[in-house]
Amino acid sequence: MLGWAVTFLVIALVAAALGFGGIAGTSAGIAQILFFVFIVLFVVALIARAVRGRPPL
């Protein structure tokens, strides 16, 4: 999922450099959403691991 966020971020940067504002804004928004979803899932995985009795990482 983090790979998808980075991919959309790169698309947004390239589109912004070429002057495609609409595509850049949409790609940046998608990258931001995917990044936050990744962070939430990472925290949930850490909590689940800690609840099962294993130390987090």
Coordinates of N, CA and C in Angstrom, one line a residue:
M1 N 0.8 -1.2 0.0 CA 0.0 0.0 0.0 C 0.9 1.3 0.0
L2 N 2.0 1.2 0.7 CA 2.9 2.3 0.7 C 3.5 2.5 -0.7
G3 N 3.7 1.5 -1.4 CA 4.1 1.6 -2.8 C 3.2 2.3 -3.7
W4 N 1.9 2.1 -3.5 CA 0.8 2.8 -4.3 C 0.9 4.3 -3.9
A5 N 1.0 4.6 -2.6 CA 1.1 6.0 -2.2 C 2.2 6.7 -2.9
V6 N 3.4 6.0 -2.9 CA 4.6 6.6 -3.5 C 4.4 6.8 -5.0
T7 N 3.7 5.8 -5.7 CA 3.5 5.9 -7.1 C 2.6 7.1 -7.4
F8 N 1.5 7.2 -6.7 CA 0.6 8.4 -6.9 C 1.3 9.7 -6.6
L9 N 2.2 9.7 -5.6 CA 3.0 10.9 -5.3 C 3.9 11.3 -6.5
V10 N 4.5 10.3 -7.1 CA 5.4 10.6 -8.2 C 4.6 11.0 -9.4
I11 N 3.4 10.4 -9.7 CA 2.5 10.9 -10.7 C 2.1 12.3 -10.5
A12 N 1.8 12.7 -9.3 CA 1.4 14.0 -9.0 C 2.5 15.0 -9.2
L13 N 3.7 14.6 -8.8 CA 4.9 15.5 -9.0 C 5.2 15.7 -10.5
V14 N 5.1 14.7 -11.3 CA 5.4 14.8 -12.7 C 4.3 15.6 -13.4
A15 N 3.0 15.4 -13.0 CA 1.9 16.1 -13.6 C 2.0 17.6 -13.2
A16 N 2.4 17.9 -12.0 CA 2.5 19.3 -11.6 C 3.7 20.0 -12.4
A17 N 4.8 19.2 -12.6 CA 5.9 19.8 -13.3 C 5.5 20.1 -14.8
L18 N 4.6 19.3 -15.3 CA 4.2 19.5 -16.7 C 3.0 20.4 -16.9
G19 N 2.4 20.9 -15.7 CA 1.4 21.8 -15.8 C 0.0 21.3 -15.8
F20 N -0.2 20.0 -15.5 CA -1.5 19.4 -15.5 C -2.0 19.5 -14.0
G21 N -2.7 20.6 -13.7 CA -3.1 20.9 -12.3 C -4.1 19.9 -11.8
G22 N -5.1 19.6 -12.6 CA -6.2 18.7 -12.2 C -5.7 17.3 -11.9
I23 N -4.9 16.8 -12.7 CA -4.3 15.5 -12.5 C -3.4 15.5 -11.3
A24 N -2.6 16.5 -11.2 CA -1.7 16.6 -10.1 C -2.4 16.6 -8.8
G25 N -3.5 17.4 -8.7 CA -4.2 17.5 -7.5 C -4.9 16.2 -7.1
T26 N -5.5 15.6 -8.1 CA -6.1 14.3 -7.8 C -5.1 13.2 -7.4
S27 N -4.0 13.2 -8.0 CA -3.0 12.2 -7.7 C -2.4 12.4 -6.3
A28 N -2.2 13.7 -6.0 CA -1.7 14.0 -4.6 C -2.7 13.7 -3.6
G29 N -4.0 13.9 -3.9 CA -5.1 13.5 -2.9 C -5.1 12.0 -2.7
I30 N -5.0 11.3 -3.8 CA -5.0 9.8 -3.6 C -3.8 9.3 -2.9
A31 N -2.7 9.9 -3.1 CA -1.5 9.5 -2.4 C -1.6 9.8 -0.9
Q32 N -2.2 10.9 -0.6 CA -2.4 11.3 0.8 C -3.3 10.3 1.5
I33 N -4.4 10.0 0.9 CA -5.4 9.1 1.5 C -4.7 7.7 1.7
L34 N -4.0 7.2 0.7 CA -3.4 5.9 0.8 C -2.3 5.9 1.9
F35 N -1.6 7.0 2.0 CA -0.6 7.1 3.1 C -1.2 7.0 4.4
F36 N -2.3 7.7 4.7 CA -2.9 7.7 6.0 C -3.6 6.3 6.2
V37 N -4.1 5.7 5.2 CA -4.7 4.3 5.4 C -3.5 3.4 5.8
F38 N -2.4 3.5 5.2 CA -1.2 2.7 5.5 C -0.8 2.9 7.0
I39 N -0.8 4.2 7.4 CA -0.4 4.5 8.8 C -1.4 3.8 9.8
V40 N -2.7 4.0 9.5 CA -3.7 3.4 10.4 C -3.5 1.9 10.4
L41 N -3.4 1.2 9.3 CA -3.2 -0.2 9.3 C -1.9 -0.7 10.0
F42 N -0.9 0.1 9.9 CA 0.4 -0.2 10.6 C 0.2 -0.1 12.1
V43 N -0.5 0.9 12.6 CA -0.8 1.1 14.0 C -1.7 0.0 14.5
V44 N -2.7 -0.4 13.8 CA -3.6 -1.5 14.2 C -2.7 -2.8 14.3
A45 N -1.8 -3.0 13.3 CA -1.0 -4.2 13.4 C -0.1 -4.2 14.6
L46 N 0.5 -3.1 14.9 CA 1.3 -3.0 16.1 C 0.5 -3.3 17.4
I47 N -0.7 -2.7 17.5 CA -1.6 -3.0 18.6 C -2.0 -4.4 18.7
A48 N -2.3 -5.0 17.6 CA -2.7 -6.5 17.6 C -1.5 -7.3 18.0
R49 N -0.4 -7.0 17.6 CA 0.8 -7.8 17.9 C 1.1 -7.6 19.4
A50 N 0.9 -6.4 20.0 CA 1.2 -6.2 21.4 C 0.1 -6.9 22.3
V51 N -1.1 -7.0 21.8 CA -2.2 -7.6 22.6 C -2.0 -9.1 22.6
R52 N -1.4 -9.7 21.6 CA -1.1 -11.1 21.5 C 0.1 -11.5 22.4
G53 N 0.7 -10.6 23.0 CA 1.8 -10.9 23.9 C 3.2 -10.7 23.4
R54 N 3.3 -10.3 22.2 CA 4.6 -10.1 21.6 C 5.0 -8.6 21.7
P55 N 6.2 -8.3 21.9 CA 6.6 -6.9 21.9 C 6.5 -6.3 20.5
P56 N 6.1 -5.0 20.4 CA 6.0 -4.4 19.1 C 7.4 -4.2 18.5
L57 N 7.7 -4.8 17.4 CA 8.9 -4.8 16.7 C 10.0 -5.0 17.6

